[in-house]
mmCIF file of C-alpha atoms in Angstrom:
data_model
loop_
_atom_site.group_PDB
_atom_site.id
_atom_site.type_symbol
_atom_site.label_atom_id
_atom_site.label_comp_id
_atom_site.label_asym_id
_atom_site.label_seq_id
_atom_site.Cartn_x
_atom_site.Cartn_y
_atom_site.Cartn_z
ATOM 1 C CA MET A 1 24.929 8.964 -18.933
ATOM 2 C CA TYR A 2 24.397 8.314 -15.233
ATOM 3 C CA GLU A 3 26.651 6.191 -13.042
ATOM 4 C CA VAL A 4 26.010 4.642 -9.652
ATOM 5 C CA LEU A 5 29.259 4.384 -7.696
ATOM 6 C CA PRO A 6 30.195 3.653 -4.074
ATOM 7 C CA ILE A 7 30.908 6.599 -1.796
ATOM 8 C CA ASN A 8 33.843 4.988 -0.032
ATOM 9 C CA THR A 9 36.681 7.515 -0.110
ATOM 10 C CA ASP A 10 37.284 10.767 1.734
ATOM 11 C CA ALA A 11 37.075 12.659 -1.577
ATOM 12 C CA ALA A 12 33.715 11.093 -2.436
ATOM 13 C CA ARG A 13 32.395 11.849 1.069
ATOM 14 C CA ALA A 14 33.550 15.466 0.774
ATOM 15 C CA GLU A 15 31.785 15.744 -2.587
ATOM 16 C CA ALA A 16 28.617 14.271 -1.029
ATOM 17 C CA ALA A 17 28.859 16.701 1.902
ATOM 18 C CA ALA A 18 29.120 19.612 -0.562
ATOM 19 C CA LEU A 19 26.060 18.310 -2.433
ATOM 20 C CA ALA A 20 24.147 18.072 0.859
ATOM 21 C CA THR A 21 25.107 21.636 1.803
ATOM 22 C CA ASP A 22 24.055 23.011 -1.596
ATOM 23 C CA ARG A 23 20.769 21.102 -1.490
ATOM 24 C CA ALA A 24 20.062 22.327 2.071
ATOM 25 C CA ARG A 25 20.467 25.907 0.810
ATOM 26 C CA LEU A 26 18.094 25.223 -2.088
ATOM 27 C CA LEU A 27 15.473 23.748 0.253
ATOM 28 C CA ALA A 28 15.901 26.699 2.646
ATOM 29 C CA GLY A 29 15.047 28.954 -0.270
ATOM 30 C CA GLN A 30 11.769 27.001 -0.531
ATOM 31 C CA GLY A 31 11.081 27.510 3.176
ATOM 32 C CA ILE A 32 12.187 23.999 4.237
ATOM 33 C CA THR A 33 14.838 24.092 6.939
ATOM 34 C CA VAL A 34 16.962 20.960 7.004
ATOM 35 C CA THR A 35 20.395 20.147 8.373
ATOM 36 C CA THR A 36 23.036 18.036 6.690
ATOM 37 C CA ASP A 37 23.840 16.070 9.877
ATOM 38 C CA ARG A 38 21.745 12.980 9.063
ATOM 39 C CA ALA A 39 22.885 12.899 5.436
ATOM 40 C CA ASN A 40 26.550 13.153 6.401
ATOM 41 C CA ALA A 41 26.141 10.340 8.952
ATOM 42 C CA LEU A 42 24.330 8.140 6.421
ATOM 43 C CA LEU A 43 26.967 8.700 3.756
ATOM 44 C CA ARG A 44 29.680 7.331 6.057
ATOM 45 C CA GLU A 45 27.893 3.951 6.073
ATOM 46 C CA GLY A 46 29.136 1.018 4.017
ATOM 47 C CA GLY A 47 26.283 0.955 1.514
ATOM 48 C CA ALA A 48 26.516 4.635 0.506
ATOM 49 C CA LEU A 49 26.131 5.143 -3.240
ATOM 50 C CA GLY A 50 26.507 8.249 -5.354
ATOM 51 C CA PHE A 51 24.440 8.958 -8.440
ATOM 52 C CA TYR A 52 26.595 10.776 -10.968
ATOM 53 C CA GLU A 53 25.619 12.585 -14.154
ATOM 54 C CA GLY A 54 28.519 13.287 -16.469
ATOM 55 C CA GLY A 55 30.947 12.702 -13.600
ATOM 56 C CA ILE A 56 29.171 15.168 -11.273
ATOM 57 C CA LEU A 57 27.472 13.905 -8.099
ATOM 58 C CA VAL A 58 23.767 14.770 -8.311
ATOM 59 C CA GLY A 59 22.241 12.445 -5.681
ATOM 60 C CA ALA A 60 23.076 9.821 -3.086
ATOM 61 C CA LEU A 61 21.464 7.056 -1.071
ATOM 62 C CA VAL A 62 22.391 4.186 1.228
ATOM 63 C CA LEU A 63 21.536 0.534 0.533
ATOM 64 C CA HIS A 64 21.404 -1.502 3.732
ATOM 65 C CA ARG A 65 22.706 -5.037 3.909
ATOM 66 C CA ASP A 66 20.511 -7.489 5.815
ATOM 67 C CA PRO A 67 18.181 -4.848 7.303
ATOM 68 C CA ASP A 68 16.194 -5.378 10.487
ATOM 69 C CA MET A 69 12.622 -5.176 9.214
ATOM 70 C CA ARG A 70 10.725 -6.406 12.313
ATOM 71 C CA HIS A 71 9.024 -3.012 12.700
ATOM 72 C CA TRP A 72 7.441 -3.587 9.275
ATOM 73 C CA GLY A 73 5.514 -6.627 10.472
ATOM 74 C CA ALA A 74 4.084 -8.772 7.655
ATOM 75 C CA ASP A 75 5.103 -6.206 5.004
ATOM 76 C CA GLY A 76 8.765 -6.756 5.875
ATOM 77 C CA ARG A 77 8.731 -10.515 5.331
ATOM 78 C CA ASP A 78 8.870 -10.408 1.532
ATOM 79 C CA PRO A 79 12.329 -10.283 -0.039
ATOM 80 C CA GLY A 80 13.446 -6.701 -0.331
ATOM 81 C CA LEU A 81 16.067 -4.053 0.052
ATOM 82 C CA LEU A 82 16.098 -1.183 2.555
ATOM 83 C CA VAL A 83 17.279 2.212 1.346
ATOM 84 C CA SER A 84 17.934 5.410 3.291
ATOM 85 C CA LEU A 85 17.228 8.683 1.557
ATOM 86 C CA ASP A 86 17.668 12.167 2.929
ATOM 87 C CA PRO A 87 16.106 15.376 1.574
ATOM 88 C CA VAL A 88 19.538 16.917 0.985
ATOM 89 C CA THR A 89 20.804 13.968 -1.081
ATOM 90 C CA ALA A 90 17.630 12.936 -2.926
ATOM 91 C CA GLY A 91 18.330 15.453 -5.678
ATOM 92 C CA SER A 92 16.027 17.235 -8.076
ATOM 93 C CA SER A 93 12.791 15.675 -9.352
ATOM 94 C CA GLN A 94 14.629 14.267 -12.384
ATOM 95 C CA VAL A 95 17.384 12.778 -10.217
ATOM 96 C CA GLY A 96 14.820 11.412 -7.747
ATOM 97 C CA ARG A 97 12.902 9.800 -10.600
ATOM 98 C CA MET A 98 16.077 8.201 -11.980
ATOM 99 C CA LEU A 99 17.085 6.950 -8.497
ATOM 100 C CA THR A 100 13.597 5.487 -8.033
ATOM 101 C CA LEU A 101 13.697 3.738 -11.417
ATOM 102 C CA TRP A 102 17.203 2.444 -10.697
ATOM 103 C CA LEU A 103 16.174 1.106 -7.268
ATOM 104 C CA ALA A 104 13.104 -0.684 -8.691
ATOM 105 C CA ASP A 105 15.214 -2.199 -11.472
ATOM 106 C CA TYR A 106 18.079 -3.136 -9.146
ATOM 107 C CA ALA A 107 15.661 -4.891 -6.772
ATOM 108 C CA ALA A 108 14.004 -6.783 -9.650
ATOM 109 C CA ASN A 109 17.381 -7.867 -11.048
ATOM 110 C CA SER A 110 18.310 -9.059 -7.544
ATOM 111 C CA ARG A 111 15.094 -11.158 -7.494
ATOM 112 C CA LEU A 112 13.531 -9.078 -4.736
ATOM 113 C CA MET A 113 9.935 -7.887 -4.472
ATOM 114 C CA TRP A 114 10.320 -4.521 -2.758
ATOM 115 C CA VAL A 115 12.495 -1.577 -1.963
ATOM 116 C CA TRP A 116 11.676 -0.229 1.492
ATOM 117 C CA CYS A 117 12.376 3.199 2.948
ATOM 118 C CA ASP A 118 11.817 4.591 6.447
ATOM 119 C CA VAL A 119 11.327 8.362 6.520
ATOM 120 C CA PRO A 120 12.175 9.770 9.979
ATOM 121 C CA CYS A 121 9.509 12.059 11.398
ATOM 122 C CA LYS A 122 9.559 13.962 14.640
ATOM 123 C CA PRO A 123 6.627 13.599 17.052
ATOM 124 C CA GLY A 124 4.322 16.498 17.736
ATOM 125 C CA ALA A 125 3.995 19.384 15.333
ATOM 126 C CA VAL A 126 4.065 18.715 11.636
ATOM 127 C CA ASP A 127 7.616 17.998 10.557
ATOM 128 C CA ALA A 128 7.966 20.023 7.339
ATOM 129 C CA VAL A 129 11.087 18.176 6.192
ATOM 130 C CA ALA A 130 9.488 14.749 6.638
ATOM 131 C CA GLN A 131 6.298 15.945 4.938
ATOM 132 C CA TRP A 132 8.303 17.303 2.012
ATOM 133 C CA LEU A 133 10.276 14.045 1.608
ATOM 134 C CA LEU A 134 7.128 11.903 1.924
ATOM 135 C CA GLN A 135 5.304 13.943 -0.728
ATOM 136 C CA TYR A 136 8.389 13.915 -2.964
ATOM 137 C CA LEU A 137 8.725 10.108 -2.766
ATOM 138 C CA CYS A 138 4.996 9.463 -3.179
ATOM 139 C CA ASP A 139 5.018 11.678 -6.279
ATOM 140 C CA LEU A 140 7.787 9.403 -7.602
ATOM 141 C CA GLY A 141 5.676 6.264 -7.106
ATOM 142 C CA TRP A 142 6.516 5.123 -3.573
ATOM 143 C CA GLU A 143 3.582 3.763 -1.501
ATOM 144 C CA THR A 144 2.953 4.846 2.089
ATOM 145 C CA ARG A 145 2.642 1.816 4.376
ATOM 146 C CA SER A 146 2.022 3.469 7.749
ATOM 147 C CA ARG A 147 1.279 6.749 9.422
ATOM 148 C CA THR A 148 4.142 6.300 11.889
ATOM 149 C CA SER A 149 5.880 3.423 13.597
ATOM 150 C CA LEU A 150 9.090 2.959 15.531
ATOM 151 C CA SER A 151 12.301 1.841 13.871
ATOM 152 C CA PRO A 152 14.552 -0.727 15.593
ATOM 153 C CA THR A 153 16.499 2.227 17.052
ATOM 154 C CA GLY A 154 13.315 3.768 18.506
ATOM 155 C CA GLU A 155 13.078 6.564 15.935
ATOM 156 C CA ARG A 156 9.591 7.492 14.700
ATOM 157 C CA VAL A 157 9.327 6.720 10.978
ATOM 158 C CA VAL A 158 6.820 6.559 8.157
ATOM 159 C CA ARG A 159 7.265 3.398 6.115
ATOM 160 C CA LEU A 160 7.305 3.552 2.316
ATOM 161 C CA ARG A 161 7.790 0.843 -0.248
ATOM 162 C CA LEU A 162 8.439 0.629 -3.956
ATOM 163 C CA ARG A 163 7.592 -2.429 -6.036
ATOM 164 C CA ALA A 164 10.557 -4.012 -7.804
ATOM 165 C CA GLN A 165 10.224 -3.682 -11.561
ATOM 166 C CA ALA A 166 12.746 -4.640 -14.201
ATOM 167 C CA ARG A 167 13.526 -1.850 -16.646
ATOM 168 C CA PRO A 168 16.040 -3.236 -19.150
ATOM 169 C CA ALA A 169 16.222 0.089 -21.029
ATOM 170 C CA LEU A 170 17.895 1.691 -17.990
ATOM 171 C CA THR A 171 21.177 -0.018 -18.891
ATOM 172 C CA GLU A 172 21.424 2.464 -21.767
ATOM 173 C CA VAL A 173 21.164 5.403 -19.363
ATOM 174 C CA ILE A 174 22.658 4.198 -16.051
ATOM 175 C CA SER A 175 25.916 2.268 -15.651
ATOM 176 C CA ASP A 176 25.809 -1.383 -14.599
ATOM 177 C CA PRO A 177 25.080 -1.373 -10.860
ATOM 178 C CA ALA A 178 26.168 -4.993 -10.247
ATOM 179 C CA ALA A 179 29.441 -3.962 -8.613
ATOM 180 C CA VAL A 180 27.892 -1.415 -6.237
ATOM 181 C CA GLY A 181 24.970 -3.172 -4.623
ATOM 182 C CA PRO A 182 24.999 -4.950 -1.314
ATOM 183 C CA SER A 183 26.862 -8.231 -1.252
ATOM 184 C CA ALA A 184 23.944 -9.894 0.452
ATOM 185 C CA VAL A 185 20.317 -8.909 0.262
ATOM 186 C CA ARG A 186 17.605 -10.170 2.545
ATOM 187 C CA ALA A 187 15.564 -13.059 1.198
ATOM 188 C CA PRO A 188 12.501 -14.694 2.754
#
């Protein structure tokens, strides 16, 4: 059984930092050099959630309350939820697939149309980490919405989206997420 729980204590943050460090080592073994700095900063945010399997943290993400979606143009006007993912917290393919299914279901149950994700990418030479994360998410069913654009903070990002889709069978596999989601989600 999987559980989605808030990362809101020092112990949970330390566990997430350990996961990020282990995952960074695994990616380094695949020739992808990534730091844990961004993941650790993200996981200190209010919407940080851990994805647990049998009580062990296997993935993490951040749901953003009332996101600024102006850089998405018309695509950001539909009701949706913004999520931040980092290569060192996205987990294995199985965990990534379960997180993706959970996000699509959570958005549908919240009466939203989309889950959005901005993948940071550095200008210039090909950013191997960004390319890896983009390919990973696209393989899981996310759609690419842009080559690059600027986020509200001026960071270059590639925009991805995932269509909300109710999956009632997930309640048998993943704990009820009602208590962990954002208190307010952006509506049209």
